[in-house]
Short mmCIF file of C-alpha atoms in Angstrom, two decimals:
data_model
loop_
_atom_site.label_atom_id
_atom_site.label_comp_id
_atom_site.label_asym_id
_atom_site.label_seq_id
_atom_site.Cartn_x
_atom_site.Cartn_y
_atom_site.Cartn_z
CA UNK A 215 0.26 -31.35 -3.37
CA UNK A 216 0.16 -27.59 -2.94
CA UNK A 217 -2.12 -25.96 -0.39
CA UNK A 218 -5.43 -24.72 -1.72
CA UNK A 219 -4.63 -21.21 -0.44
CA UNK A 220 -1.44 -20.95 -2.50
CA UNK A 221 -1.05 -17.72 -4.47
CA UNK A 222 1.45 -16.87 -7.18
CA UNK A 223 2.50 -13.42 -8.32
CA UNK A 224 5.15 -11.45 -10.17
CA UNK A 225 7.86 -9.26 -8.62
CA UNK A 226 8.92 -6.09 -10.42
CA UNK A 227 11.65 -3.60 -9.66
CA UNK A 228 15.15 -2.61 -10.71
CA UNK A 229 18.39 -4.55 -11.03
CA UNK A 230 21.89 -3.11 -10.74
CA UNK A 231 24.50 -5.82 -11.17
CA UNK A 232 23.87 -8.46 -8.52
CA UNK A 233 21.63 -6.16 -6.47
CA UNK A 234 17.87 -6.35 -6.90
CA UNK A 235 15.41 -3.79 -5.60
CA UNK A 236 11.86 -5.17 -5.54
CA UNK A 237 9.39 -2.28 -5.56
CA UNK A 238 6.02 -3.70 -6.58
CA UNK A 239 4.15 -6.87 -7.43
CA UNK A 240 0.95 -8.21 -8.93
CA UNK A 241 -0.84 -11.53 -8.78
CA UNK A 242 -0.59 -14.06 -11.60
CA UNK A 243 -3.43 -16.18 -12.90
CA UNK A 244 -2.81 -19.91 -13.16
CA UNK A 245 -4.68 -23.15 -13.74
CA UNK A 246 -4.14 -26.53 -12.13
CA UNK A 247 -4.48 -29.69 -14.21
CA UNK A 248 -1.68 -32.06 -13.30
CA UNK A 249 0.60 -29.18 -12.35
CA UNK A 250 0.33 -25.41 -12.12
CA UNK A 251 0.33 -23.66 -15.49
CA UNK A 252 0.87 -19.88 -15.61
CA UNK A 253 -1.49 -17.89 -17.83
CA UNK A 254 0.99 -16.17 -20.15
CA UNK A 255 -1.67 -14.09 -21.89
CA UNK A 256 -2.66 -12.57 -18.55
CA UNK A 257 0.97 -11.88 -17.70
CA UNK A 258 1.62 -10.22 -21.05
CA UNK A 259 -1.37 -7.92 -20.50
CA UNK A 260 -0.21 -6.99 -17.00
CA UNK A 261 3.33 -6.43 -18.26
CA UNK A 262 2.11 -3.93 -20.85
CA UNK A 263 0.11 -2.14 -18.16
CA UNK A 264 2.87 -1.83 -15.58
CA UNK A 265 5.36 -0.79 -18.25
CA UNK A 266 3.11 2.17 -19.04
CA UNK A 267 3.16 3.27 -15.39
CA UNK A 268 6.58 2.00 -14.24
CA UNK A 269 8.70 2.23 -17.35
CA UNK A 270 11.95 1.94 -15.36
CA UNK A 271 10.97 -1.36 -13.72
CA UNK A 272 11.46 -4.89 -15.00
CA UNK A 273 10.21 -8.36 -14.15
CA UNK A 274 12.61 -9.80 -11.54
CA UNK A 275 10.97 -12.98 -10.31
CA UNK A 276 7.90 -14.38 -8.65
CA UNK A 277 6.42 -14.99 -5.22
CA UNK A 278 4.33 -17.71 -3.66
CA UNK A 279 3.25 -19.03 -0.27
CA UNK A 280 4.72 -21.96 1.59
CA UNK A 281 7.89 -22.92 3.42
CA UNK A 282 10.80 -24.52 1.54
CA UNK A 283 10.77 -24.85 -2.28
CA UNK A 284 9.38 -28.15 -3.55
CA UNK A 285 8.88 -29.97 -6.85
CA UNK A 286 5.83 -27.89 -7.69
CA UNK A 287 7.86 -24.69 -7.21
CA UNK A 288 10.50 -26.05 -9.58
CA UNK A 289 7.83 -26.70 -12.21
CA UNK A 290 6.53 -23.12 -11.88
CA UNK A 291 10.05 -21.70 -11.79
CA UNK A 292 10.88 -23.31 -15.13
CA UNK A 293 7.90 -21.50 -16.66
CA UNK A 294 9.05 -18.21 -15.11
CA UNK A 295 12.52 -18.76 -16.58
CA UNK A 296 10.93 -18.40 -20.02
CA UNK A 297 10.19 -14.77 -19.06
CA UNK A 298 13.41 -14.02 -17.17
CA UNK A 299 16.56 -16.13 -17.49
CA UNK A 300 17.52 -15.78 -13.81
CA UNK A 301 14.42 -14.97 -11.75
CA UNK A 302 14.33 -14.94 -7.97
CA UNK A 303 11.63 -16.56 -5.89
CA UNK A 304 10.12 -15.07 -2.74
CA UNK A 305 8.34 -17.46 -0.39
CA UNK A 306 5.99 -16.24 2.31
CA UNK A 307 4.93 -18.67 5.02
CA UNK A 308 1.71 -17.30 6.63
CA UNK A 309 1.54 -20.19 9.11
CA UNK A 310 4.95 -19.80 10.75
CA UNK A 311 5.09 -19.07 14.46
CA UNK A 312 8.62 -17.68 14.52
CA UNK A 313 9.32 -14.13 15.59
CA UNK A 314 11.34 -13.45 12.43
CA UNK A 315 9.82 -12.13 9.23
CA UNK A 316 8.27 -15.15 7.42
CA UNK A 317 9.81 -14.21 4.07
CA UNK A 318 12.64 -16.07 2.33
CA UNK A 319 14.34 -15.26 -0.97
CA UNK A 320 15.92 -17.84 -3.28
CA UNK A 321 17.76 -17.98 -6.58
CA UNK A 322 18.02 -21.05 -8.78
CA UNK A 323 21.24 -22.78 -9.76
CA UNK A 324 21.89 -25.83 -11.93
CA UNK A 325 24.12 -28.43 -10.32
CA UNK A 326 25.08 -32.04 -11.02
CA UNK A 327 23.33 -34.47 -8.68
CA UNK A 328 24.12 -38.16 -9.30
CA UNK A 329 25.43 -37.21 -12.72
CA UNK A 330 22.27 -35.36 -13.74
CA UNK A 331 21.70 -31.62 -14.10
CA UNK A 332 19.30 -30.63 -11.30
CA UNK A 333 17.76 -27.29 -10.41
CA UNK A 334 18.49 -26.26 -6.83
CA UNK A 335 17.45 -23.20 -4.82
CA UNK A 336 19.99 -21.17 -2.86
CA UNK A 337 18.75 -18.83 -0.13
CA UNK A 338 19.55 -15.13 -0.56
CA UNK A 339 20.05 -12.40 2.02
CA UNK A 340 17.87 -9.29 1.84
CA UNK A 341 17.12 -6.05 3.65
CA UNK A 342 13.89 -4.07 3.97
CA UNK A 343 13.73 -0.42 2.92
CA UNK A 344 10.60 1.64 3.59
CA UNK A 345 9.54 5.19 2.85
CA UNK A 346 8.00 7.54 5.41
CA UNK A 347 4.43 6.98 4.22
CA UNK A 348 4.91 3.21 4.33
CA UNK A 349 6.36 3.36 7.86
CA UNK A 350 3.36 5.35 9.10
CA UNK A 351 0.92 2.91 7.49
CA UNK A 352 2.73 -0.18 8.77
CA UNK A 353 3.01 1.31 12.25
CA UNK A 354 -0.70 2.04 12.30
CA UNK A 355 -1.65 -1.45 11.11
CA UNK A 356 0.80 -3.18 13.46
CA UNK A 357 -0.51 -1.31 16.49
CA UNK A 358 -4.21 -1.35 15.74
CA UNK A 359 -6.37 -2.89 18.42
CA UNK A 360 -7.38 -6.48 17.79
CA UNK A 361 -10.33 -8.10 19.56
CA UNK A 362 -10.70 -6.72 23.07
CA UNK A 363 -7.22 -5.22 23.09
CA UNK A 364 -7.07 -1.47 23.78
CA UNK A 365 -3.74 -0.96 22.02
CA UNK A 366 -3.46 1.71 19.33
CA UNK A 367 -0.76 3.15 17.14
CA UNK A 368 1.44 6.06 18.14
CA UNK A 369 -0.15 8.19 15.43
CA UNK A 370 -3.65 7.51 16.77
CA UNK A 371 -2.52 8.21 20.35
CA UNK A 372 -0.95 11.52 19.34
CA UNK A 373 -4.04 12.62 17.42
CA UNK A 374 -6.28 11.59 20.32
CA UNK A 375 -4.15 13.62 22.76
CA UNK A 376 -4.36 16.68 20.48
CA UNK A 377 -8.12 16.23 20.16
CA UNK A 378 -8.56 16.06 23.94
CA UNK A 379 -6.39 19.17 24.43
CA UNK A 380 -8.33 21.22 21.86
CA UNK A 381 -11.64 20.00 23.30
CA UNK A 382 -10.61 21.00 26.83
CA UNK A 383 -9.45 24.43 25.60
CA UNK A 384 -12.77 24.98 23.81
CA UNK A 385 -14.71 24.06 26.97
CA UNK A 386 -12.66 26.49 29.08
CA UNK A 387 -13.09 29.33 26.57
CA UNK A 388 -16.82 28.64 26.41
CA UNK A 389 -17.01 28.79 30.21
CA UNK A 390 -15.22 32.16 30.26
CA UNK A 391 -17.58 33.55 27.61
CA UNK A 392 -20.63 32.41 29.53
CA UNK A 393 -19.27 34.02 32.70
CA UNK A 394 -18.62 37.36 30.96
CA UNK A 395 -22.10 37.35 29.37
CA UNK A 396 -23.62 36.62 32.76
CA UNK A 397 -21.76 39.64 34.18
CA UNK A 398 -23.10 41.80 31.33
CA UNK A 399 -26.64 40.69 32.15
CA UNK A 400 -26.07 41.40 35.83
CA UNK A 401 -26.61 37.80 36.87
CA UNK A 402 -23.25 37.63 38.67
CA UNK A 403 -21.23 40.43 40.30
CA UNK A 404 -18.43 41.96 38.23
CA UNK A 405 -14.92 40.84 39.06
CA UNK A 406 -12.23 43.12 37.66
CA UNK A 407 -9.61 40.51 38.48
CA UNK A 408 -11.36 37.90 36.30
CA UNK A 409 -11.81 40.43 33.49
CA UNK A 410 -8.09 41.27 33.57
CA UNK A 411 -7.23 37.56 33.40
CA UNK A 412 -9.58 37.10 30.44
CA UNK A 413 -8.04 40.06 28.63
CA UNK A 414 -4.57 38.72 29.34
CA UNK A 415 -5.62 35.37 27.92
CA UNK A 416 -6.78 36.96 24.65
CA UNK A 417 -3.42 38.73 24.29
CA UNK A 418 -1.55 35.41 24.48
CA UNK A 419 -2.56 34.51 20.91
CA UNK A 420 -1.42 37.46 18.76
CA UNK A 421 -0.25 35.12 15.99
CA UNK A 422 -3.86 34.49 14.95
CA UNK A 423 -4.15 38.04 13.59
CA UNK A 424 -0.71 38.27 11.98
CA UNK A 425 0.03 38.14 8.28
CA UNK A 426 2.54 35.33 8.79
CA UNK A 427 -0.11 33.12 10.34
CA UNK A 428 -2.60 33.86 7.56
CA UNK A 429 -0.01 33.07 4.88
CA UNK A 430 1.04 29.78 6.50
CA UNK A 431 -2.57 28.84 7.20
CA UNK A 432 -3.66 29.29 3.59
CA UNK A 433 -0.53 27.54 2.35
CA UNK A 434 -1.34 24.49 4.45
CA UNK A 435 -5.01 24.75 3.45
CA UNK A 436 -4.08 24.73 -0.24
CA UNK A 437 -1.73 21.76 0.30
CA UNK A 438 -4.55 19.77 1.86
CA UNK A 439 -6.87 20.66 -1.01
CA UNK A 440 -4.18 19.64 -3.50
CA UNK A 441 -3.80 16.26 -1.82
CA UNK A 442 -7.56 15.80 -1.94
CA UNK A 443 -7.64 16.66 -5.65
CA UNK A 444 -4.75 14.28 -6.37
CA UNK A 445 -6.57 11.47 -4.57
CA UNK A 446 -9.69 12.20 -6.63
CA UNK A 447 -7.66 12.22 -9.86
CA UNK A 448 -6.00 8.92 -8.90
CA UNK A 449 -9.37 7.31 -8.26
CA UNK A 450 -10.70 8.67 -11.56
CA UNK A 451 -7.67 7.27 -13.41
CA UNK A 452 -8.22 3.91 -11.77
CA UNK A 453 -11.90 3.90 -12.77
CA UNK A 454 -10.96 4.93 -16.31
CA UNK A 455 -8.38 2.14 -16.47
CA UNK A 456 -11.00 -0.40 -15.39
CA UNK A 457 -13.40 0.93 -18.03
CA UNK A 458 -10.78 0.75 -20.81
CA UNK A 459 -9.84 -2.80 -19.80
CA UNK A 460 -13.45 -3.97 -19.89
CA UNK A 461 -14.03 -2.11 -23.16
CA UNK A 462 -11.02 -3.81 -24.77
CA UNK A 463 -12.19 -7.22 -23.57
CA UNK A 464 -15.64 -6.55 -25.01
CA UNK A 465 -14.18 -5.41 -28.34
CA UNK A 466 -11.96 -8.50 -28.52
CA UNK A 467 -14.93 -10.76 -27.91
CA UNK A 468 -16.99 -8.96 -30.54
CA UNK A 469 -14.10 -9.20 -32.98
CA UNK A 470 -13.85 -12.95 -32.42
CA UNK A 471 -17.58 -13.40 -32.86
CA UNK A 472 -17.50 -11.27 -36.02
CA UNK A 473 -14.72 -13.36 -37.54
CA UNK A 474 -16.65 -16.53 -36.71
CA UNK A 475 -19.80 -15.18 -38.33
CA UNK A 476 -17.91 -14.12 -41.44
CA UNK A 477 -16.43 -17.61 -41.62
CA UNK A 478 -19.94 -19.09 -41.70
CA UNK A 479 -21.00 -16.94 -44.66
CA UNK A 480 -17.79 -17.12 -46.65
#
């Protein structure tokens, strides 16, 4: 009996000879009667969708939760073999207490056991490859504070240190300005030494008025705006995709109802 929290999904990526590179995945819909039955219509729809976005990727196998493969996994694997002749299976055990990564990869082989052809699973070796954006995100999630813990990620610590430094600089500059204004109003005696130090401080930042700084500043400013626009476009594409999917489902239902109604009259 499989655990009620079991999930099943598809693995997509690229294959070069005996090397597989898994790049993405999506969940599969299934029903449980006596055994698990994969919804092929749902898979076919998802395959058409990911082919439109990732045309260079193919279906490589499937993933599920649990420890070692069992009879139920074999039943599901036989259904997956109808999609791919030699799929791999990735098993994630969320309840393990080991320090190692709770992920295991298998491939299926057919061997004779007691004179009968039997499907067996052979464990595969794998390596993890991450991009810079993924490493930053994983580092931030792995180091986020949990409960009463005060731990934080290196990115958050660095940003907090920069924030504190800029805040302290702003407070010191504000204090100098208030002192100079007080001298102008005659509330405090003039100190030529302090005025010379303030003037020297203003001359330490000549880059703020240079053309190079202005060019780099606006370049970075435009890059940030471009990233913001790309994020907005991505969200709009996602919303449009959801709308088109719902619209197609509605049209299919109306088409079925129309055919049924025509069958009643004719």
